[in-house]
Amino acid sequence: MQKMLSYVRRAVDHYHMIDEGDRIAVGVSGGKDSLALLVALSQLSRFYPHRFTVVAITLEMGYDEMDFSPVQTLCDKLGVEYIRVPTQIGPIVFDIRHEENPCSLCAKLRRGALHDAARKAGCSKVALGHHFDDVVETYMLSLFYEGRISCFSPVTYLDRADITLIRPLLYVPEHYVRSFAKRHELPIVHNPCPADGNTKRQEIKDLLKSLEKTMPGVRERIFGAMQRYPLEGWEPDKTRRDYK
């Protein structure tokens, strides 16, 4: 737990993610990333200098086989409020619209529903479970498929939604998230999405895995370049604590 909290606090401090009195919604899909984020922020809230509250929000995608009752049990154990929002996003994307690019529409619908739920819950910030590998993969996706040097930012204010997005796991490697979830027996909910694992992101993930064999540390160098370049919003403020 201490290593996870160290990763998360470093990101929170470097990018000023949390302010006094924040009420933060954690988007919980039931996957390892969002559950690890929920546990980490819940633990961090117990000792972080700025007092803040965590609320877990799950969008039910309209798949009957997804059982979130174990997530409710986890939230009860953590003392975190858990909000479940019924939607029909899954059937809309795959059965009604028959989208050629289902991931794009799905992401748009989920974003809107999550932001609405967060506002109704009195939250001004939404924490998303993007980890270190997600950062590098998103950068490479933009470069290879769009010809742009771009990535989501650690902190993003959405003026239309009046919501600030934060990504506290951005320093946490995926392999550590996986081991953390296993070690703490997090109740991962199986994702029945038909497009799961069959995306351009998976192609980039496989490419980076291959590059890592001949160029060890390639992910870290790409991530470091993003901070040193820096991309907009990616220059860390290391004055708050001295991390080595």
PDB file of C-alpha atoms in Angstrom:
ATOM      1  CA  MET A   1       0.000   0.000   0.000  1.00  0.00           C
ATOM      2  CA  GLN A   2       2.804   2.428   0.862  1.00  0.00           C
ATOM      3  CA  LYS A   3       4.314   2.195  -2.621  1.00  0.00           C
ATOM      4  CA  MET A   4       0.950   2.857  -4.260  1.00  0.00           C
ATOM      5  CA  LEU A   5       0.321   5.829  -1.976  1.00  0.00           C
ATOM      6  CA  SER A   6       3.792   7.176  -2.782  1.00  0.00           C
ATOM      7  CA  TYR A   7       3.059   7.023  -6.525  1.00  0.00           C
ATOM      8  CA  VAL A   8      -0.335   8.672  -6.082  1.00  0.00           C
ATOM      9  CA  ARG A   9       0.771  11.385  -3.685  1.00  0.00           C
ATOM     10  CA  ARG A  10       3.655  12.304  -5.976  1.00  0.00           C
ATOM     11  CA  ALA A  11       1.239  12.801  -8.886  1.00  0.00           C
ATOM     12  CA  VAL A  12      -1.250  14.690  -6.721  1.00  0.00           C
ATOM     13  CA  ASP A  13       1.476  17.032  -5.447  1.00  0.00           C
ATOM     14  CA  HIS A  14       3.289  17.512  -8.765  1.00  0.00           C
ATOM     15  CA  TYR A  15       0.104  18.551 -10.549  1.00  0.00           C
ATOM     16  CA  HIS A  16      -1.863  20.190  -7.692  1.00  0.00           C
ATOM     17  CA  MET A  17      -4.750  17.755  -8.104  1.00  0.00           C
ATOM     18  CA  ILE A  18      -6.433  18.108  -4.713  1.00  0.00           C
ATOM     19  CA  ASP A  19      -7.510  21.214  -2.800  1.00  0.00           C
ATOM     20  CA  GLU A  20      -8.956  21.685   0.668  1.00  0.00           C
ATOM     21  CA  GLY A  21     -12.582  20.563   0.901  1.00  0.00           C
ATOM     22  CA  ASP A  22     -12.712  18.792  -2.468  1.00  0.00           C
ATOM     23  CA  ARG A  23     -15.442  16.236  -3.026  1.00  0.00           C
ATOM     24  CA  ILE A  24     -13.986  13.878  -5.619  1.00  0.00           C
ATOM     25  CA  ALA A  25     -15.943  11.370  -7.695  1.00  0.00           C
ATOM     26  CA  VAL A  26     -14.007   8.267  -8.694  1.00  0.00           C
ATOM     27  CA  GLY A  27     -15.309   6.736 -11.897  1.00  0.00           C
ATOM     28  CA  VAL A  28     -15.454   3.025 -11.009  1.00  0.00           C
ATOM     29  CA  SER A  29     -15.897   0.718 -13.997  1.00  0.00           C
ATOM     30  CA  GLY A  30     -15.113  -2.403 -11.989  1.00  0.00           C
ATOM     31  CA  GLY A  31     -11.726  -2.858 -13.657  1.00  0.00           C
ATOM     32  CA  LYS A  32      -8.413  -3.097 -11.819  1.00  0.00           C
ATOM     33  CA  ASP A  33      -7.404   0.506 -12.547  1.00  0.00           C
ATOM     34  CA  SER A  34     -10.492   2.246 -11.180  1.00  0.00           C
ATOM     35  CA  LEU A  35     -10.692  -0.042  -8.140  1.00  0.00           C
ATOM     36  CA  ALA A  36      -7.018   0.534  -7.318  1.00  0.00           C
ATOM     37  CA  LEU A  37      -7.595   4.286  -7.665  1.00  0.00           C
ATOM     38  CA  LEU A  38     -10.612   4.121  -5.366  1.00  0.00           C
ATOM     39  CA  VAL A  39      -8.662   2.312  -2.645  1.00  0.00           C
ATOM     40  CA  ALA A  40      -5.624   4.589  -3.001  1.00  0.00           C
ATOM     41  CA  LEU A  41      -7.589   7.855  -2.810  1.00  0.00           C
ATOM     42  CA  SER A  42      -9.662   6.531   0.077  1.00  0.00           C
ATOM     43  CA  GLN A  43      -6.473   5.773   2.018  1.00  0.00           C
ATOM     44  CA  LEU A  44      -4.821   9.057   0.996  1.00  0.00           C
ATOM     45  CA  SER A  45      -7.816  11.023   2.301  1.00  0.00           C
ATOM     46  CA  ARG A  46      -7.007   9.825   5.812  1.00  0.00           C
ATOM     47  CA  PHE A  47      -3.729  11.720   6.091  1.00  0.00           C
ATOM     48  CA  TYR A  48      -3.351  14.139   3.160  1.00  0.00           C
ATOM     49  CA  PRO A  49      -2.803  17.770   4.315  1.00  0.00           C
ATOM     50  CA  HIS A  50      -5.849  18.948   2.338  1.00  0.00           C
ATOM     51  CA  ARG A  51      -9.029  17.326   3.605  1.00  0.00           C
ATOM     52  CA  PHE A  52     -11.142  15.789   0.852  1.00  0.00           C
ATOM     53  CA  THR A  53     -14.003  13.327   0.395  1.00  0.00           C
ATOM     54  CA  VAL A  54     -14.195  10.419  -2.045  1.00  0.00           C
ATOM     55  CA  VAL A  55     -17.398   9.260  -3.748  1.00  0.00           C
ATOM     56  CA  ALA A  56     -17.479   6.179  -6.010  1.00  0.00           C
ATOM     57  CA  ILE A  57     -19.683   6.326  -9.124  1.00  0.00           C
ATOM     58  CA  THR A  58     -20.397   3.386 -11.428  1.00  0.00           C
ATOM     59  CA  LEU A  59     -22.221   3.673 -14.732  1.00  0.00           C
ATOM     60  CA  GLU A  60     -24.155   0.458 -15.286  1.00  0.00           C
ATOM     61  CA  MET A  61     -23.753  -0.125 -19.005  1.00  0.00           C
ATOM     62  CA  GLY A  62     -26.909  -2.160 -19.580  1.00  0.00           C
ATOM     63  CA  TYR A  63     -25.269  -5.596 -19.461  1.00  0.00           C
ATOM     64  CA  ASP A  64     -27.182  -7.912 -17.098  1.00  0.00           C
ATOM     65  CA  GLU A  65     -24.122 -10.080 -16.442  1.00  0.00           C
ATOM     66  CA  MET A  66     -22.213  -7.279 -14.701  1.00  0.00           C
ATOM     67  CA  ASP A  67     -22.611  -7.701 -10.919  1.00  0.00           C
ATOM     68  CA  PHE A  68     -21.364  -4.718  -8.921  1.00  0.00           C
ATOM     69  CA  SER A  69     -22.447  -5.972  -5.493  1.00  0.00           C
ATOM     70  CA  PRO A  70     -18.821  -6.863  -4.554  1.00  0.00           C
ATOM     71  CA  VAL A  71     -17.863  -3.243  -5.330  1.00  0.00           C
ATOM     72  CA  GLN A  72     -20.605  -2.109  -2.949  1.00  0.00           C
ATOM     73  CA  THR A  73     -19.070  -4.357  -0.288  1.00  0.00           C
ATOM     74  CA  LEU A  74     -15.640  -2.800  -0.895  1.00  0.00           C
ATOM     75  CA  CYS A  75     -17.070   0.715  -0.624  1.00  0.00           C
ATOM     76  CA  ASP A  76     -18.812  -0.189   2.632  1.00  0.00           C
ATOM     77  CA  LYS A  77     -15.492  -1.462   3.964  1.00  0.00           C
ATOM     78  CA  LEU A  78     -13.718   1.747   2.901  1.00  0.00           C
ATOM     79  CA  GLY A  79     -16.491   3.965   4.229  1.00  0.00           C
ATOM     80  CA  VAL A  80     -17.037   5.470   0.776  1.00  0.00           C
ATOM     81  CA  GLU A  81     -20.413   6.494  -0.632  1.00  0.00           C
ATOM     82  CA  TYR A  82     -21.255   4.376  -3.695  1.00  0.00           C
ATOM     83  CA  ILE A  83     -23.567   5.622  -6.443  1.00  0.00           C
ATOM     84  CA  ARG A  84     -24.723   3.337  -9.271  1.00  0.00           C
ATOM     85  CA  VAL A  85     -26.232   4.975 -12.343  1.00  0.00           C
ATOM     86  CA  PRO A  86     -28.320   2.744 -14.654  1.00  0.00           C
ATOM     87  CA  THR A  87     -27.720   3.410 -18.375  1.00  0.00           C
ATOM     88  CA  GLN A  88     -28.280   1.660 -21.698  1.00  0.00           C
ATOM     89  CA  ILE A  89     -24.981   2.790 -23.206  1.00  0.00           C
ATOM     90  CA  GLY A  90     -23.899  -0.747 -24.167  1.00  0.00           C
ATOM     91  CA  PRO A  91     -27.049  -1.647 -26.139  1.00  0.00           C
ATOM     92  CA  ILE A  92     -27.184   1.845 -27.710  1.00  0.00           C
ATOM     93  CA  VAL A  93     -23.639   1.556 -29.056  1.00  0.00           C
ATOM     94  CA  PHE A  94     -23.722  -2.057 -30.253  1.00  0.00           C
ATOM     95  CA  ASP A  95     -27.369  -3.008 -30.837  1.00  0.00           C
ATOM     96  CA  ILE A  96     -29.027   0.238 -31.928  1.00  0.00           C
ATOM     97  CA  ARG A  97     -26.360   2.405 -33.534  1.00  0.00           C
ATOM     98  CA  HIS A  98     -24.098  -0.403 -34.842  1.00  0.00           C
ATOM     99  CA  GLU A  99     -21.178   2.034 -34.737  1.00  0.00           C
ATOM    100  CA  GLU A 100     -18.171   1.436 -36.979  1.00  0.00           C
ATOM    101  CA  ASN A 101     -16.036   3.000 -34.238  1.00  0.00           C
ATOM    102  CA  PRO A 102     -17.942   1.955 -31.095  1.00  0.00           C
ATOM    103  CA  CYS A 103     -15.233   3.029 -28.637  1.00  0.00           C
ATOM    104  CA  SER A 104     -15.519   6.699 -29.614  1.00  0.00           C
ATOM    105  CA  LEU A 105     -19.292   6.919 -29.119  1.00  0.00           C
ATOM    106  CA  CYS A 106     -19.155   4.811 -25.962  1.00  0.00           C
ATOM    107  CA  ALA A 107     -16.493   7.071 -24.430  1.00  0.00           C
ATOM    108  CA  LYS A 108     -18.509  10.194 -25.296  1.00  0.00           C
ATOM    109  CA  LEU A 109     -21.695   8.821 -23.739  1.00  0.00           C
ATOM    110  CA  ARG A 110     -19.872   7.595 -20.634  1.00  0.00           C
ATOM    111  CA  ARG A 111     -18.144  10.945 -20.137  1.00  0.00           C
ATOM    112  CA  GLY A 112     -21.411  12.846 -20.272  1.00  0.00           C
ATOM    113  CA  ALA A 113     -23.188  10.459 -17.916  1.00  0.00           C
ATOM    114  CA  LEU A 114     -20.294  10.434 -15.425  1.00  0.00           C
ATOM    115  CA  HIS A 115     -20.004  14.217 -15.362  1.00  0.00           C
ATOM    116  CA  ASP A 116     -23.763  14.559 -14.815  1.00  0.00           C
ATOM    117  CA  ALA A 117     -23.688  12.015 -11.985  1.00  0.00           C
ATOM    118  CA  ALA A 118     -20.695  13.723 -10.371  1.00  0.00           C
ATOM    119  CA  ARG A 119     -22.399  17.114 -10.398  1.00  0.00           C
ATOM    120  CA  LYS A 120     -25.597  15.649  -8.932  1.00  0.00           C
ATOM    121  CA  ALA A 121     -23.466  14.109  -6.160  1.00  0.00           C
ATOM    122  CA  GLY A 122     -22.002  17.525  -5.362  1.00  0.00           C
ATOM    123  CA  CYS A 123     -18.549  16.728  -6.750  1.00  0.00           C
ATOM    124  CA  SER A 124     -16.394  19.330  -8.481  1.00  0.00           C
ATOM    125  CA  LYS A 125     -13.690  16.859  -9.504  1.00  0.00           C
ATOM    126  CA  VAL A 126     -13.687  13.463 -11.200  1.00  0.00           C
ATOM    127  CA  ALA A 127     -10.737  11.096 -10.726  1.00  0.00           C
ATOM    128  CA  LEU A 128      -9.996   8.749 -13.623  1.00  0.00           C
ATOM    129  CA  GLY A 129      -7.896   5.587 -13.478  1.00  0.00           C
ATOM    130  CA  HIS A 130      -5.421   6.270 -16.304  1.00  0.00           C
ATOM    131  CA  HIS A 131      -2.046   4.829 -15.319  1.00  0.00           C
ATOM    132  CA  PHE A 132       1.529   5.278 -16.577  1.00  0.00           C
ATOM    133  CA  ASP A 133       1.121   2.865 -19.505  1.00  0.00           C
ATOM    134  CA  ASP A 134      -2.123   4.557 -20.578  1.00  0.00           C
ATOM    135  CA  VAL A 135      -0.267   7.870 -20.787  1.00  0.00           C
ATOM    136  CA  VAL A 136       2.452   6.502 -23.074  1.00  0.00           C
ATOM    137  CA  GLU A 137      -0.019   4.544 -25.202  1.00  0.00           C
ATOM    138  CA  THR A 138      -2.261   7.594 -25.696  1.00  0.00           C
ATOM    139  CA  TYR A 139       0.736   9.684 -26.753  1.00  0.00           C
ATOM    140  CA  MET A 140       1.754   7.010 -29.282  1.00  0.00           C
ATOM    141  CA  LEU A 141      -1.809   6.645 -30.573  1.00  0.00           C
ATOM    142  CA  SER A 142      -1.956  10.373 -31.303  1.00  0.00           C
ATOM    143  CA  LEU A 143       1.450  10.295 -32.983  1.00  0.00           C
ATOM    144  CA  PHE A 144       0.922   7.202 -35.141  1.00  0.00           C
ATOM    145  CA  TYR A 145      -2.759   7.489 -36.051  1.00  0.00           C
ATOM    146  CA  GLU A 146      -3.394  11.249 -35.983  1.00  0.00           C
ATOM    147  CA  GLY A 147       0.039  12.727 -36.736  1.00  0.00           C
ATOM    148  CA  ARG A 148      -0.149  14.860 -33.586  1.00  0.00           C
ATOM    149  CA  ILE A 149       2.045  15.189 -30.504  1.00  0.00           C
ATOM    150  CA  SER A 150      -0.720  15.088 -27.941  1.00  0.00           C
ATOM    151  CA  CYS A 151      -2.058  13.378 -24.830  1.00  0.00           C
ATOM    152  CA  PHE A 152      -4.663  13.992 -22.153  1.00  0.00           C
ATOM    153  CA  SER A 153      -3.419  16.202 -19.301  1.00  0.00           C
ATOM    154  CA  PRO A 154      -2.908  15.221 -15.651  1.00  0.00           C
ATOM    155  CA  VAL A 155      -5.483  17.885 -14.715  1.00  0.00           C
ATOM    156  CA  THR A 156      -8.161  19.184 -17.086  1.00  0.00           C
ATOM    157  CA  TYR A 157     -10.873  21.723 -16.340  1.00  0.00           C
ATOM    158  CA  LEU A 158     -13.983  21.271 -18.480  1.00  0.00           C
ATOM    159  CA  ASP A 159     -15.742  24.617 -18.533  1.00  0.00           C
ATOM    160  CA  ARG A 160     -18.962  23.368 -20.127  1.00  0.00           C
ATOM    161  CA  ALA A 161     -19.376  20.664 -17.508  1.00  0.00           C
ATOM    162  CA  ASP A 162     -17.791  22.755 -14.725  1.00  0.00           C
ATOM    163  CA  ILE A 163     -15.835  19.647 -13.730  1.00  0.00           C
ATOM    164  CA  THR A 164     -12.100  19.158 -13.207  1.00  0.00           C
ATOM    165  CA  LEU A 165     -10.646  15.814 -14.277  1.00  0.00           C
ATOM    166  CA  ILE A 166      -7.659  14.458 -12.353  1.00  0.00           C
ATOM    167  CA  ARG A 167      -5.535  11.385 -13.038  1.00  0.00           C
ATOM    168  CA  PRO A 168      -3.752  10.367  -9.803  1.00  0.00           C
ATOM    169  CA  LEU A 169      -2.427   7.029 -11.169  1.00  0.00           C
ATOM    170  CA  LEU A 170      -0.320   8.560 -13.939  1.00  0.00           C
ATOM    171  CA  TYR A 171       2.978   7.529 -12.276  1.00  0.00           C
ATOM    172  CA  VAL A 172       1.806   3.968 -11.551  1.00  0.00           C
ATOM    173  CA  PRO A 173       2.956   1.295 -14.063  1.00  0.00           C
ATOM    174  CA  GLU A 174       0.242  -1.095 -15.202  1.00  0.00           C
ATOM    175  CA  HIS A 175       2.102  -4.141 -13.900  1.00  0.00           C
ATOM    176  CA  TYR A 176       2.064  -2.619 -10.414  1.00  0.00           C
ATOM    177  CA  VAL A 177      -1.663  -1.843 -10.640  1.00  0.00           C
ATOM    178  CA  ARG A 178      -2.219  -5.476 -11.599  1.00  0.00           C
ATOM    179  CA  SER A 179      -0.172  -6.825  -8.682  1.00  0.00           C
ATOM    180  CA  PHE A 180      -1.813  -4.339  -6.288  1.00  0.00           C
ATOM    181  CA  ALA A 181      -5.280  -5.500  -7.339  1.00  0.00           C
ATOM    182  CA  LYS A 182      -4.304  -9.140  -6.881  1.00  0.00           C
ATOM    183  CA  ARG A 183      -2.572  -8.591  -3.536  1.00  0.00           C
ATOM    184  CA  HIS A 184      -5.519  -6.683  -2.090  1.00  0.00           C
ATOM    185  CA  GLU A 185      -8.080  -9.029  -3.682  1.00  0.00           C
ATOM    186  CA  LEU A 186      -9.986  -6.217  -5.357  1.00  0.00           C
ATOM    187  CA  PRO A 187     -13.407  -7.338  -6.678  1.00  0.00           C
ATOM    188  CA  ILE A 188     -12.799  -6.965 -10.412  1.00  0.00           C
ATOM    189  CA  VAL A 189     -15.984  -7.057 -12.490  1.00  0.00           C
ATOM    190  CA  HIS A 190     -15.696  -8.817 -15.847  1.00  0.00           C
ATOM    191  CA  ASN A 191     -16.188  -6.494 -18.818  1.00  0.00           C
ATOM    192  CA  PRO A 192     -18.425  -8.144 -21.466  1.00  0.00           C
ATOM    193  CA  CYS A 193     -17.842  -5.366 -24.036  1.00  0.00           C
ATOM    194  CA  PRO A 194     -17.593  -6.928 -27.551  1.00  0.00           C
ATOM    195  CA  ALA A 195     -14.774  -4.518 -28.482  1.00  0.00           C
ATOM    196  CA  ASP A 196     -12.669  -5.246 -25.396  1.00  0.00           C
ATOM    197  CA  GLY A 197      -9.079  -6.102 -26.377  1.00  0.00           C
ATOM    198  CA  ASN A 198      -9.716  -5.502 -30.084  1.00  0.00           C
ATOM    199  CA  THR A 199      -8.664  -1.879 -30.463  1.00  0.00           C
ATOM    200  CA  LYS A 200      -5.895   0.327 -31.829  1.00  0.00           C
ATOM    201  CA  ARG A 201      -4.798   0.837 -28.212  1.00  0.00           C
ATOM    202  CA  GLN A 202      -4.130  -2.884 -27.930  1.00  0.00           C
ATOM    203  CA  GLU A 203      -2.006  -2.686 -31.087  1.00  0.00           C
ATOM    204  CA  ILE A 204       0.087   0.107 -29.521  1.00  0.00           C
ATOM    205  CA  LYS A 205       0.321  -1.843 -26.267  1.00  0.00           C
ATOM    206  CA  ASP A 206       1.675  -4.850 -28.176  1.00  0.00           C
ATOM    207  CA  LEU A 207       4.123  -2.632 -30.100  1.00  0.00           C
ATOM    208  CA  LEU A 208       5.521  -1.086 -26.907  1.00  0.00           C
ATOM    209  CA  LYS A 209       5.863  -4.518 -25.357  1.00  0.00           C
ATOM    210  CA  SER A 210       7.903  -5.604 -28.377  1.00  0.00           C
ATOM    211  CA  LEU A 211      10.061  -2.439 -28.298  1.00  0.00           C
ATOM    212  CA  GLU A 212      10.730  -2.949 -24.598  1.00  0.00           C
ATOM    213  CA  LYS A 213      12.506  -6.220 -25.416  1.00  0.00           C
ATOM    214  CA  THR A 214      15.128  -4.505 -27.588  1.00  0.00           C
ATOM    215  CA  MET A 215      15.057  -1.057 -25.942  1.00  0.00           C
ATOM    216  CA  PRO A 216      14.474  -1.550 -22.204  1.00  0.00           C
ATOM    217  CA  GLY A 217      13.066   1.567 -20.551  1.00  0.00           C
ATOM    218  CA  VAL A 218      11.492   2.944 -23.743  1.00  0.00           C
ATOM    219  CA  ARG A 219       8.196   3.723 -21.960  1.00  0.00           C
ATOM    220  CA  GLU A 220       9.994   5.712 -19.252  1.00  0.00           C
ATOM    221  CA  ARG A 221      11.934   7.715 -21.848  1.00  0.00           C
ATOM    222  CA  ILE A 222       8.768   8.575 -23.770  1.00  0.00           C
ATOM    223  CA  PHE A 223       7.048   9.641 -20.548  1.00  0.00           C
ATOM    224  CA  GLY A 224      10.075  11.706 -19.518  1.00  0.00           C
ATOM    225  CA  ALA A 225      10.122  13.444 -22.903  1.00  0.00           C
ATOM    226  CA  MET A 226       6.489  14.451 -22.407  1.00  0.00           C
ATOM    227  CA  GLN A 227       7.400  16.153 -19.123  1.00  0.00           C
ATOM    228  CA  ARG A 228      10.608  17.760 -20.389  1.00  0.00           C
ATOM    229  CA  TYR A 229       9.220  18.963 -23.746  1.00  0.00           C
ATOM    230  CA  PRO A 230       6.783  19.641 -22.094  1.00  0.00           C
ATOM    231  CA  LEU A 231       3.347  18.945 -23.473  1.00  0.00           C
ATOM    232  CA  GLU A 232       0.791  21.491 -22.279  1.00  0.00           C
ATOM    233  CA  GLY A 233      -0.120  20.732 -18.690  1.00  0.00           C
ATOM    234  CA  TRP A 234       2.603  18.119 -18.258  1.00  0.00           C
ATOM    235  CA  GLU A 235       5.394  20.108 -16.593  1.00  0.00           C
ATOM    236  CA  PRO A 236       5.467  18.881 -12.979  1.00  0.00           C
ATOM    237  CA  ASP A 237       5.783  21.233 -10.015  1.00  0.00           C
ATOM    238  CA  LYS A 238       8.374  19.529  -7.838  1.00  0.00           C
ATOM    239  CA  THR A 239       8.605  22.352  -5.311  1.00  0.00           C
ATOM    240  CA  ARG A 240       5.954  21.000  -2.969  1.00  0.00           C
ATOM    241  CA  ARG A 241       7.982  17.945  -2.006  1.00  0.00           C
ATOM    242  CA  ASP A 242      11.437  16.668  -2.879  1.00  0.00           C
ATOM    243  CA  TYR A 243      10.948  13.325  -4.632  1.00  0.00           C
ATOM    244  CA  LYS A 244      14.024  11.346  -5.579  1.00  0.00           C
TER     245      LYS A 244
END
